[in-house]
PDB file of C-alpha atoms and ligand atoms in Angstrom:
ATOM      1  CA  UNK A  21     -32.407 -13.005 -33.861  1.00 92.00           C
ATOM      2  CA  UNK A  22     -29.585 -10.632 -32.892  1.00 95.00           C
ATOM      3  CA  UNK A  23     -30.262  -8.035 -30.209  1.00 97.00           C
ATOM      4  CA  UNK A  24     -27.821  -5.511 -28.749  1.00 98.00           C
ATOM      5  CA  UNK A  25     -28.289  -3.933 -25.314  1.00 98.00           C
ATOM      6  CA  UNK A  26     -26.949  -0.417 -24.823  1.00 98.00           C
ATOM      7  CA  UNK A  27     -27.192   1.870 -21.823  1.00 98.00           C
ATOM      8  CA  UNK A  28     -25.224   3.365 -18.967  1.00 98.00           C
ATOM      9  CA  UNK A  29     -23.387   1.090 -16.545  1.00 98.00           C
ATOM     10  CA  UNK A  30     -25.842  -0.115 -13.919  1.00 97.00           C
ATOM     11  CA  UNK A  31     -28.952   0.548 -16.052  1.00 98.00           C
ATOM     12  CA  UNK A  32     -30.051  -3.090 -15.918  1.00 98.00           C
ATOM     13  CA  UNK A  33     -28.668  -4.419 -19.223  1.00 98.00           C
ATOM     14  CA  UNK A  34     -27.350  -7.670 -17.750  1.00 97.00           C
ATOM     15  CA  UNK A  35     -30.528  -8.274 -15.765  1.00 97.00           C
ATOM     16  CA  UNK A  36     -32.738  -7.809 -18.813  1.00 97.00           C
ATOM     17  CA  UNK A  37     -30.408  -9.492 -21.322  1.00 97.00           C
ATOM     18  CA  UNK A  38     -30.422 -12.642 -19.176  1.00 96.00           C
ATOM     19  CA  UNK A  39     -34.225 -12.714 -19.206  1.00 96.00           C
ATOM     20  CA  UNK A  40     -34.535 -12.052 -22.944  1.00 97.00           C
ATOM     21  CA  UNK A  41     -31.906 -14.672 -23.801  1.00 96.00           C
ATOM     22  CA  UNK A  42     -33.802 -17.284 -21.787  1.00 95.00           C
ATOM     23  CA  UNK A  43     -37.058 -16.301 -23.458  1.00 95.00           C
ATOM     24  CA  UNK A  44     -35.625 -16.422 -27.018  1.00 95.00           C
ATOM     25  CA  UNK A  45     -33.444 -19.498 -26.365  1.00 95.00           C
ATOM     26  CA  UNK A  46     -30.236 -17.836 -27.566  1.00 96.00           C
ATOM     27  CA  UNK A  47     -27.001 -17.082 -25.679  1.00 97.00           C
ATOM     28  CA  UNK A  48     -26.440 -13.969 -23.597  1.00 97.00           C
ATOM     29  CA  UNK A  49     -22.977 -12.636 -24.416  1.00 97.00           C
ATOM     30  CA  UNK A  50     -21.785  -9.995 -21.948  1.00 97.00           C
ATOM     31  CA  UNK A  51     -18.455  -8.407 -22.894  1.00 98.00           C
ATOM     32  CA  UNK A  52     -17.869  -7.461 -19.243  1.00 97.00           C
ATOM     33  CA  UNK A  53     -18.274 -11.130 -18.221  1.00 96.00           C
ATOM     34  CA  UNK A  54     -15.898 -12.286 -20.976  1.00 97.00           C
ATOM     35  CA  UNK A  55     -13.317  -9.689 -19.983  1.00 97.00           C
ATOM     36  CA  UNK A  56     -13.620 -10.523 -16.274  1.00 95.00           C
ATOM     37  CA  UNK A  57     -12.705 -14.116 -17.159  1.00 95.00           C
ATOM     38  CA  UNK A  58      -9.631 -12.827 -19.026  1.00 97.00           C
ATOM     39  CA  UNK A  59      -8.727 -10.479 -16.153  1.00 96.00           C
ATOM     40  CA  UNK A  60      -8.821 -13.389 -13.683  1.00 95.00           C
ATOM     41  CA  UNK A  61      -5.964 -15.101 -15.540  1.00 96.00           C
ATOM     42  CA  UNK A  62      -2.362 -14.509 -14.498  1.00 97.00           C
ATOM     43  CA  UNK A  63      -1.257 -13.824 -18.077  1.00 96.00           C
ATOM     44  CA  UNK A  64      -0.097 -10.714 -19.984  1.00 95.00           C
ATOM     45  CA  UNK A  65      -3.597 -10.349 -21.476  1.00 94.00           C
ATOM     46  CA  UNK A  66      -5.176 -10.741 -18.031  1.00 96.00           C
ATOM     47  CA  UNK A  67      -2.897  -8.050 -16.617  1.00 96.00           C
ATOM     48  CA  UNK A  68      -3.680  -5.744 -19.533  1.00 96.00           C
ATOM     49  CA  UNK A  69      -7.449  -6.165 -19.057  1.00 97.00           C
ATOM     50  CA  UNK A  70      -7.116  -5.615 -15.311  1.00 96.00           C
ATOM     51  CA  UNK A  71      -5.257  -2.338 -15.768  1.00 96.00           C
ATOM     52  CA  UNK A  72      -8.172  -0.860 -17.742  1.00 97.00           C
ATOM     53  CA  UNK A  73     -11.111  -2.475 -15.943  1.00 97.00           C
ATOM     54  CA  UNK A  74      -9.893  -1.552 -12.463  1.00 95.00           C
ATOM     55  CA  UNK A  75      -9.743   2.093 -13.450  1.00 96.00           C
ATOM     56  CA  UNK A  76     -13.137   2.127 -15.196  1.00 97.00           C
ATOM     57  CA  UNK A  77     -11.734   2.683 -18.692  1.00 98.00           C
ATOM     58  CA  UNK A  78     -12.605   0.725 -21.813  1.00 98.00           C
ATOM     59  CA  UNK A  79     -10.329  -2.209 -22.558  1.00 98.00           C
ATOM     60  CA  UNK A  80      -8.588  -1.494 -25.921  1.00 97.00           C
ATOM     61  CA  UNK A  81     -10.584  -2.480 -28.986  1.00 95.00           C
ATOM     62  CA  UNK A  82      -8.125  -5.044 -30.344  1.00 93.00           C
ATOM     63  CA  UNK A  83      -8.323  -7.174 -27.198  1.00 95.00           C
ATOM     64  CA  UNK A  84     -12.066  -6.696 -26.639  1.00 96.00           C
ATOM     65  CA  UNK A  85     -13.025  -7.421 -30.244  1.00 95.00           C
ATOM     66  CA  UNK A  86     -10.846 -10.539 -30.333  1.00 95.00           C
ATOM     67  CA  UNK A  87     -12.464 -11.923 -27.183  1.00 96.00           C
ATOM     68  CA  UNK A  88     -16.020 -11.159 -28.308  1.00 96.00           C
ATOM     69  CA  UNK A  89     -15.517 -12.484 -31.838  1.00 94.00           C
ATOM     70  CA  UNK A  90     -14.100 -15.742 -30.473  1.00 95.00           C
ATOM     71  CA  UNK A  91     -17.268 -16.139 -28.384  1.00 96.00           C
ATOM     72  CA  UNK A  92     -19.531 -15.325 -31.337  1.00 94.00           C
ATOM     73  CA  UNK A  93     -17.781 -17.960 -33.454  1.00 93.00           C
ATOM     74  CA  UNK A  94     -18.963 -20.736 -31.140  1.00 96.00           C
ATOM     75  CA  UNK A  95     -21.688 -23.010 -32.567  1.00 96.00           C
ATOM     76  CA  UNK A  96     -24.366 -21.972 -30.067  1.00 96.00           C
ATOM     77  CA  UNK A  97     -24.314 -18.435 -31.496  1.00 94.00           C
ATOM     78  CA  UNK A  98     -25.419 -19.534 -34.955  1.00 92.00           C
ATOM     79  CA  UNK A  99     -29.089 -18.690 -34.375  1.00 90.00           C
ATOM     80  CA  UNK A 100     -28.317 -15.281 -32.934  1.00 93.00           C
ATOM     81  CA  UNK A 101     -27.215 -13.744 -29.653  1.00 96.00           C
ATOM     82  CA  UNK A 102     -28.102 -11.132 -27.104  1.00 97.00           C
ATOM     83  CA  UNK A 103     -25.090  -8.809 -26.905  1.00 98.00           C
ATOM     84  CA  UNK A 104     -24.761  -6.949 -23.609  1.00 98.00           C
ATOM     85  CA  UNK A 105     -22.130  -4.220 -23.274  1.00 97.00           C
ATOM     86  CA  UNK A 106     -20.718  -4.686 -26.768  1.00 98.00           C
ATOM     87  CA  UNK A 107     -20.370  -2.640 -28.881  1.00 98.00           C
ATOM     88  CA  UNK A 108     -19.461   0.227 -26.557  1.00 98.00           C
ATOM     89  CA  UNK A 109     -17.903   2.612 -29.086  1.00 97.00           C
ATOM     90  CA  UNK A 110     -18.339   3.499 -32.759  1.00 97.00           C
ATOM     91  CA  UNK A 111     -15.225   1.574 -33.896  1.00 96.00           C
ATOM     92  CA  UNK A 112     -16.569  -1.539 -32.138  1.00 97.00           C
ATOM     93  CA  UNK A 113     -19.982  -1.104 -33.808  1.00 96.00           C
ATOM     94  CA  UNK A 114     -18.397  -0.749 -37.238  1.00 95.00           C
ATOM     95  CA  UNK A 115     -16.297  -3.837 -36.650  1.00 94.00           C
ATOM     96  CA  UNK A 116     -19.376  -5.803 -35.591  1.00 93.00           C
ATOM     97  CA  UNK A 117     -21.267  -4.681 -38.707  1.00 92.00           C
ATOM     98  CA  UNK A 118     -18.401  -5.984 -40.807  1.00 91.00           C
ATOM     99  CA  UNK A 119     -18.286  -9.369 -39.076  1.00 88.00           C
ATOM    100  CA  UNK A 120     -21.623 -10.518 -37.666  1.00 83.00           C
ATOM    101  CA  UNK A 121     -23.664  -8.204 -39.867  1.00 79.00           C
ATOM    102  CA  UNK A 122     -21.985  -9.150 -43.134  1.00 81.00           C
ATOM    103  CA  UNK A 123     -24.452 -10.370 -45.753  1.00 75.00           C
ATOM    104  CA  UNK A 124     -27.524  -9.897 -43.578  1.00 78.00           C
ATOM    105  CA  UNK A 125     -30.408  -7.760 -44.788  1.00 74.00           C
ATOM    106  CA  UNK A 126     -31.556  -7.031 -41.241  1.00 78.00           C
ATOM    107  CA  UNK A 127     -28.734  -6.435 -38.840  1.00 87.00           C
ATOM    108  CA  UNK A 128     -29.041  -6.076 -35.952  1.00 95.00           C
ATOM    109  CA  UNK A 129     -32.706  -6.980 -35.461  1.00 94.00           C
ATOM    110  CA  UNK A 130     -33.006  -4.585 -32.516  1.00 96.00           C
ATOM    111  CA  UNK A 131     -30.902  -2.380 -30.294  1.00 97.00           C
ATOM    112  CA  UNK A 132     -32.471  -2.020 -26.865  1.00 98.00           C
ATOM    113  CA  UNK A 133     -31.436   1.246 -25.241  1.00 98.00           C
ATOM    114  CA  UNK A 134     -32.117   1.107 -21.514  1.00 98.00           C
ATOM    115  CA  UNK A 135     -32.270   4.735 -20.503  1.00 98.00           C
ATOM    116  CA  UNK A 136     -31.667   5.781 -16.890  1.00 98.00           C
ATOM    117  CA  UNK A 137     -30.249   8.910 -15.265  1.00 98.00           C
ATOM    118  CA  UNK A 138     -26.803   9.187 -13.752  1.00 97.00           C
ATOM    119  CA  UNK A 139     -28.240   9.326 -10.210  1.00 97.00           C
ATOM    120  CA  UNK A 140     -30.282   6.165 -10.740  1.00 98.00           C
ATOM    121  CA  UNK A 141     -27.425   4.116 -12.196  1.00 97.00           C
ATOM    122  CA  UNK A 142     -24.942   5.239  -9.543  1.00 96.00           C
ATOM    123  CA  UNK A 143     -27.401   4.053  -6.862  1.00 96.00           C
ATOM    124  CA  UNK A 144     -27.909   0.753  -8.690  1.00 97.00           C
ATOM    125  CA  UNK A 145     -24.187   0.096  -8.994  1.00 96.00           C
ATOM    126  CA  UNK A 146     -23.699   0.908  -5.296  1.00 95.00           C
ATOM    127  CA  UNK A 147     -26.355  -1.673  -4.358  1.00 96.00           C
ATOM    128  CA  UNK A 148     -25.237  -4.394  -6.794  1.00 96.00           C
ATOM    129  CA  UNK A 149     -24.213  -7.765  -5.325  1.00 97.00           C
ATOM    130  CA  UNK A 150     -23.036 -10.692  -7.453  1.00 95.00           C
ATOM    131  CA  UNK A 151     -22.899 -14.401  -6.697  1.00 95.00           C
ATOM    132  CA  UNK A 152     -19.230 -15.331  -6.847  1.00 90.00           C
ATOM    133  CA  UNK A 153     -20.095 -18.830  -8.037  1.00 93.00           C
ATOM    134  CA  UNK A 154     -22.924 -18.620 -10.605  1.00 92.00           C
ATOM    135  CA  UNK A 155     -22.862 -14.882 -11.416  1.00 90.00           C
ATOM    136  CA  UNK A 156     -26.504 -14.166 -10.467  1.00 94.00           C
ATOM    137  CA  UNK A 157     -27.016 -10.446  -9.894  1.00 96.00           C
ATOM    138  CA  UNK A 158     -28.890  -8.880  -6.979  1.00 97.00           C
ATOM    139  CA  UNK A 159     -29.547  -5.403  -5.711  1.00 96.00           C
ATOM    140  CA  UNK A 160     -30.069  -4.482  -2.108  1.00 95.00           C
ATOM    141  CA  UNK A 161     -32.844  -3.562  -1.506  1.00 94.00           C
ATOM    142  CA  UNK A 162     -34.509  -3.670  -4.990  1.00 94.00           C
ATOM    143  CA  UNK A 163     -33.661  -7.273  -6.007  1.00 95.00           C
ATOM    144  CA  UNK A 164     -32.744  -8.762  -2.653  1.00 96.00           C
ATOM    145  CA  UNK A 165     -31.838 -12.427  -2.057  1.00 96.00           C
ATOM    146  CA  UNK A 166     -34.048 -14.329   0.403  1.00 97.00           C
ATOM    147  CA  UNK A 167     -31.114 -15.044   2.767  1.00 95.00           C
ATOM    148  CA  UNK A 168     -28.766 -12.131   3.508  1.00 93.00           C
ATOM    149  CA  UNK A 169     -25.468 -12.449   1.620  1.00 95.00           C
ATOM    150  CA  UNK A 170     -26.342 -15.790  -0.070  1.00 97.00           C
ATOM    151  CA  UNK A 171     -27.342 -16.562  -3.650  1.00 97.00           C
ATOM    152  CA  UNK A 172     -30.916 -17.851  -4.089  1.00 97.00           C
ATOM    153  CA  UNK A 173     -29.808 -20.043  -7.007  1.00 96.00           C
ATOM    154  CA  UNK A 174     -26.731 -21.827  -5.617  1.00 97.00           C
ATOM    155  CA  UNK A 175     -26.307 -20.659  -2.014  1.00 97.00           C
ATOM    156  CA  UNK A 176     -22.786 -19.250  -2.594  1.00 97.00           C
ATOM    157  CA  UNK A 177     -21.713 -15.950  -0.969  1.00 97.00           C
ATOM    158  CA  UNK A 178     -22.536 -12.643  -2.665  1.00 97.00           C
ATOM    159  CA  UNK A 179     -19.755 -10.141  -3.312  1.00 96.00           C
ATOM    160  CA  UNK A 180     -19.452  -6.616  -4.698  1.00 94.00           C
ATOM    161  CA  UNK A 181     -17.433  -5.905  -7.822  1.00 92.00           C
ATOM    162  CA  UNK A 182     -13.950  -4.485  -7.414  1.00 87.00           C
ATOM    163  CA  UNK A 183     -14.740  -1.690  -9.924  1.00 89.00           C
ATOM    164  CA  UNK A 184     -17.761  -0.570  -7.910  1.00 88.00           C
ATOM    165  CA  UNK A 185     -16.170   2.231  -5.824  1.00 92.00           C
ATOM    166  CA  UNK A 186     -17.721   5.719  -6.203  1.00 93.00           C
ATOM    167  CA  UNK A 187     -14.600   7.061  -7.964  1.00 95.00           C
ATOM    168  CA  UNK A 188     -14.549   4.235 -10.553  1.00 95.00           C
ATOM    169  CA  UNK A 189     -18.318   4.415 -11.048  1.00 95.00           C
ATOM    170  CA  UNK A 190     -17.936   8.096 -11.923  1.00 95.00           C
ATOM    171  CA  UNK A 191     -15.228   7.306 -14.492  1.00 96.00           C
ATOM    172  CA  UNK A 192     -17.354   4.528 -16.004  1.00 97.00           C
ATOM    173  CA  UNK A 193     -20.306   6.869 -16.374  1.00 97.00           C
ATOM    174  CA  UNK A 194     -18.146   9.553 -18.033  1.00 97.00           C
ATOM    175  CA  UNK A 195     -16.652   6.959 -20.386  1.00 98.00           C
ATOM    176  CA  UNK A 196     -20.195   5.880 -21.267  1.00 98.00           C
ATOM    177  CA  UNK A 197     -21.223   9.450 -22.133  1.00 98.00           C
ATOM    178  CA  UNK A 198     -18.121  10.060 -24.206  1.00 98.00           C
ATOM    179  CA  UNK A 199     -17.626   6.745 -26.049  1.00 98.00           C
ATOM    180  CA  UNK A 200     -20.923   4.846 -25.953  1.00 98.00           C
ATOM    181  CA  UNK A 201     -23.681   7.455 -26.178  1.00 98.00           C
ATOM    182  CA  UNK A 202     -22.873   8.195 -29.875  1.00 98.00           C
ATOM    183  CA  UNK A 203     -24.136   4.661 -30.618  1.00 98.00           C
ATOM    184  CA  UNK A 204     -27.690   5.792 -29.875  1.00 98.00           C
ATOM    185  CA  UNK A 205     -27.703   8.069 -32.940  1.00 98.00           C
ATOM    186  CA  UNK A 206     -25.818   5.488 -34.979  1.00 97.00           C
ATOM    187  CA  UNK A 207     -28.506   2.837 -34.462  1.00 96.00           C
ATOM    188  CA  UNK A 208     -31.437   5.272 -34.445  1.00 96.00           C
ATOM    189  CA  UNK A 209     -30.527   6.322 -37.976  1.00 95.00           C
ATOM    190  CA  UNK A 210     -30.705   2.667 -39.003  1.00 92.00           C
ATOM    191  CA  UNK A 211     -34.244   2.348 -37.584  1.00 93.00           C
ATOM    192  CA  UNK A 212     -33.377  -0.463 -35.157  1.00 95.00           C
ATOM    193  CA  UNK A 213     -33.263   1.470 -31.874  1.00 97.00           C
ATOM    194  CA  UNK A 214     -35.873   0.821 -29.183  1.00 97.00           C
ATOM    195  CA  UNK A 215     -35.759   3.183 -26.206  1.00 98.00           C
ATOM    196  CA  UNK A 216     -36.909   1.732 -22.898  1.00 98.00           C
ATOM    197  CA  UNK A 217     -37.557   3.586 -19.642  1.00 98.00           C
ATOM    198  CA  UNK A 218     -35.047   1.819 -17.393  1.00 98.00           C
ATOM    199  CA  UNK A 219     -36.106   3.655 -14.256  1.00 98.00           C
ATOM    200  CA  UNK A 220     -39.146   1.425 -13.769  1.00 98.00           C
ATOM    201  CA  UNK A 221     -39.163  -1.783 -11.727  1.00 97.00           C
ATOM    202  CA  UNK A 222     -37.434  -4.857 -13.190  1.00 97.00           C
ATOM    203  CA  UNK A 223     -40.654  -6.568 -14.362  1.00 97.00           C
ATOM    204  CA  UNK A 224     -42.039  -3.415 -15.971  1.00 98.00           C
ATOM    205  CA  UNK A 225     -38.789  -2.995 -17.922  1.00 98.00           C
ATOM    206  CA  UNK A 226     -38.971  -6.644 -19.021  1.00 98.00           C
ATOM    207  CA  UNK A 227     -42.565  -6.105 -20.172  1.00 97.00           C
ATOM    208  CA  UNK A 228     -41.623  -3.108 -22.323  1.00 98.00           C
ATOM    209  CA  UNK A 229     -38.655  -4.940 -23.861  1.00 98.00           C
ATOM    210  CA  UNK A 230     -40.744  -8.044 -24.646  1.00 97.00           C
ATOM    211  CA  UNK A 231     -43.399  -5.927 -26.363  1.00 96.00           C
ATOM    212  CA  UNK A 232     -40.765  -4.106 -28.432  1.00 97.00           C
ATOM    213  CA  UNK A 233     -39.022  -7.339 -29.452  1.00 96.00           C
ATOM    214  CA  UNK A 234     -42.332  -8.940 -30.437  1.00 94.00           C
ATOM    215  CA  UNK A 235     -43.007  -5.960 -32.658  1.00 92.00           C
ATOM    216  CA  UNK A 236     -39.569  -6.241 -34.280  1.00 88.00           C
ATOM    217  CA  UNK A 237     -39.980  -9.972 -34.823  1.00 83.00           C
ATOM    218  CA  UNK A 238     -43.348  -9.410 -36.478  1.00 81.00           C
ATOM    219  CA  UNK A 239     -41.774  -6.834 -38.794  1.00 70.00           C
ATOM    220  CA  UNK A 240     -38.877  -9.029 -39.960  1.00 63.00           C
ATOM    221  CA  UNK A 241     -38.891 -10.130 -43.602  1.00 53.00           C
ATOM    222  CA  UNK A 242     -39.517 -13.843 -44.090  1.00 49.00           C
ATOM    223  CA  UNK A 243     -36.675 -15.918 -45.636  1.00 41.00           C
ATOM    224  CA  UNK A 244     -34.229 -13.058 -45.875  1.00 37.00           C
ATOM    225  CA  UNK A 245     -30.560 -13.614 -46.667  1.00 35.00           C
ATOM    226  CA  UNK A 246     -29.875 -14.325 -42.996  1.00 34.00           C
ATOM    227  CA  UNK A 247     -29.687 -18.097 -43.429  1.00 34.00           C
ATOM    228  CA  UNK A 248     -30.510 -19.937 -40.248  1.00 35.00           C
ATOM    229  CA  UNK A 249     -31.124 -16.801 -38.233  1.00 32.00           C
ATOM    230  CA  UNK A 250     -34.442 -16.761 -36.394  1.00 34.00           C
TER     231      UNK A 250
HETATM  232  P1  LIG B 323     -25.786  -3.355 -16.165  1.00 79.83           P
HETATM  233  O1  LIG B 323     -25.627  -4.718 -16.768  1.00 79.83           O
HETATM  234  O2  LIG B 323     -26.473  -2.391 -17.088  1.00 79.83           O
HETATM  235  O3  LIG B 323     -24.512  -2.802 -15.612  1.00 79.83           O
HETATM  236  P2  LIG B 323     -27.253  -4.772 -14.060  1.00 79.83           P
HETATM  237  O4  LIG B 323     -28.249  -5.593 -14.795  1.00 79.83           O
HETATM  238  O5  LIG B 323     -26.093  -5.475 -13.461  1.00 79.83           O
HETATM  239  O6  LIG B 323     -26.777  -3.498 -14.942  1.00 79.83           O
HETATM  240  O7  LIG B 323     -28.057  -3.976 -12.931  1.00 79.83           O
HETATM  241  C1  LIG B 323     -27.377  -3.085 -12.035  1.00 79.83           C
HETATM  242  C2  LIG B 323     -27.960  -3.262 -10.638  1.00 79.83           C
HETATM  243  O8  LIG B 323     -29.294  -2.758 -10.603  1.00 79.83           O
HETATM  244  C3  LIG B 323     -28.043  -4.724 -10.165  1.00 79.83           C
HETATM  245  O9  LIG B 323     -27.796  -4.741  -8.780  1.00 79.83           O
HETATM  246  C4  LIG B 323     -29.499  -5.126 -10.476  1.00 79.83           C
HETATM  247  O10 LIG B 323     -29.975  -6.119  -9.570  1.00 79.83           O
HETATM  248  C5  LIG B 323     -30.222  -3.808 -10.277  1.00 79.83           C
HETATM  249  N1  LIG B 323     -31.354  -3.583 -11.178  1.00 79.83           N
HETATM  250  C6  LIG B 323     -31.438  -3.918 -12.485  1.00 79.83           C
HETATM  251  N2  LIG B 323     -32.608  -3.488 -12.998  1.00 79.83           N
HETATM  252  C7  LIG B 323     -33.248  -2.839 -12.007  1.00 79.83           C
HETATM  253  C8  LIG B 323     -34.523  -2.155 -11.913  1.00 79.83           C
HETATM  254  N3  LIG B 323     -35.318  -2.040 -12.991  1.00 79.83           N
HETATM  255  N4  LIG B 323     -34.861  -1.609 -10.724  1.00 79.83           N
HETATM  256  C9  LIG B 323     -34.027  -1.711  -9.652  1.00 79.83           C
HETATM  257  N5  LIG B 323     -32.842  -2.340  -9.655  1.00 79.83           N
HETATM  258  C10 LIG B 323     -32.455  -2.895 -10.832  1.00 79.83           C
HETATM  259  P1  LIG B 324     -19.543  -4.301 -17.463  1.00 79.83           P
HETATM  260  O1  LIG B 324     -19.543  -5.660 -16.839  1.00 79.83           O
HETATM  261  O2  LIG B 324     -20.334  -4.246 -18.728  1.00 79.83           O
HETATM  262  O3  LIG B 324     -19.937  -3.228 -16.478  1.00 79.83           O
HETATM  263  O4  LIG B 324     -18.034  -4.003 -17.892  1.00 79.83           O
HETATM  264  C1  LIG B 324     -17.003  -3.972 -16.920  1.00 79.83           C
HETATM  265  C2  LIG B 324     -15.737  -3.381 -17.543  1.00 79.83           C
HETATM  266  O5  LIG B 324     -15.279  -4.242 -18.612  1.00 79.83           O
HETATM  267  C3  LIG B 324     -15.879  -2.009 -18.183  1.00 79.83           C
HETATM  268  O6  LIG B 324     -15.785  -0.948 -17.224  1.00 79.83           O
HETATM  269  C4  LIG B 324     -14.699  -2.017 -19.170  1.00 79.83           C
HETATM  270  O7  LIG B 324     -13.462  -1.791 -18.512  1.00 79.83           O
HETATM  271  C5  LIG B 324     -14.712  -3.464 -19.661  1.00 79.83           C
HETATM  272  N1  LIG B 324     -15.574  -3.640 -20.863  1.00 79.83           N
HETATM  273  C6  LIG B 324     -16.753  -4.306 -20.951  1.00 79.83           C
HETATM  274  N2  LIG B 324     -17.226  -4.270 -22.194  1.00 79.83           N
HETATM  275  C7  LIG B 324     -16.335  -3.560 -22.923  1.00 79.83           C
HETATM  276  C8  LIG B 324     -16.270  -3.158 -24.283  1.00 79.83           C
HETATM  277  N3  LIG B 324     -17.237  -3.470 -25.174  1.00 79.83           N
HETATM  278  N4  LIG B 324     -15.191  -2.442 -24.697  1.00 79.83           N
HETATM  279  C9  LIG B 324     -14.204  -2.135 -23.843  1.00 79.83           C
HETATM  280  N5  LIG B 324     -14.212  -2.458 -22.538  1.00 79.83           N
HETATM  281  C10 LIG B 324     -15.256  -3.173 -22.072  1.00 79.83           C
END
């Protein structure tokens, strides 16, 4: 099964994509995570990614698509993936249709649109804390760790993202409205869009997504041309 998560920055895509990936037993591929790994390298590509990410702009398509496609070519992606943060623009969506979607009768199986207002996502980004070792995501106070400043999973210190200042958050939200929001219409016209109220608590959002995915799975044609896809 292939599921794409779309929504404003801070809406809860990563939180929910992690849960759905665990439930379906397929990888969670976050383009932001892949690009942060590139940015951390002291290489020309790392410097290029850093320049865009640290100002809240989208990393150019050629670099982003190359990084995501390399991840999708790995063997563990053969039964499908949960894509989080990619595609983020119409050219990226068209490119994905031409690669991952090629030859499939149902592609993608679902696009989960986590809808939340600007005020809500700005507050969520401001309260986001990440484990610097295992990447677990918290929010203070909504998804707080049991010990202040320490990850519940591995005990490592929690940090805030470098692109989480109010000025960069504002740019990221504007970029979302300009470049990413058109994807909602694009996927709605294909009948694969599922709109979820992202302003509820984490478990309520998970419940709505699970119900929607179950419905999509039930509606999928049996033995379509999608080979080993689930
Ligand atoms: P995205 O991947 O869309 O940028 P995240 O999943 O990282 O968003 O969530 C942004 C922040 O909001 C994190 O700190 C996360 O713990 C928190 N969060 C996610 N979902 C909810 C929710 N439903 N209610 C409150 N806080 C949430
Ligand atoms: P995220 O972790 O999803 O919040 O993404 C962090 C940053 O990575 C974004 O602000 C962009 O600079 C970059 N990024 C992530 N995904 C994409 C994408 N699909 N296209 C271009 N840039 C991206």
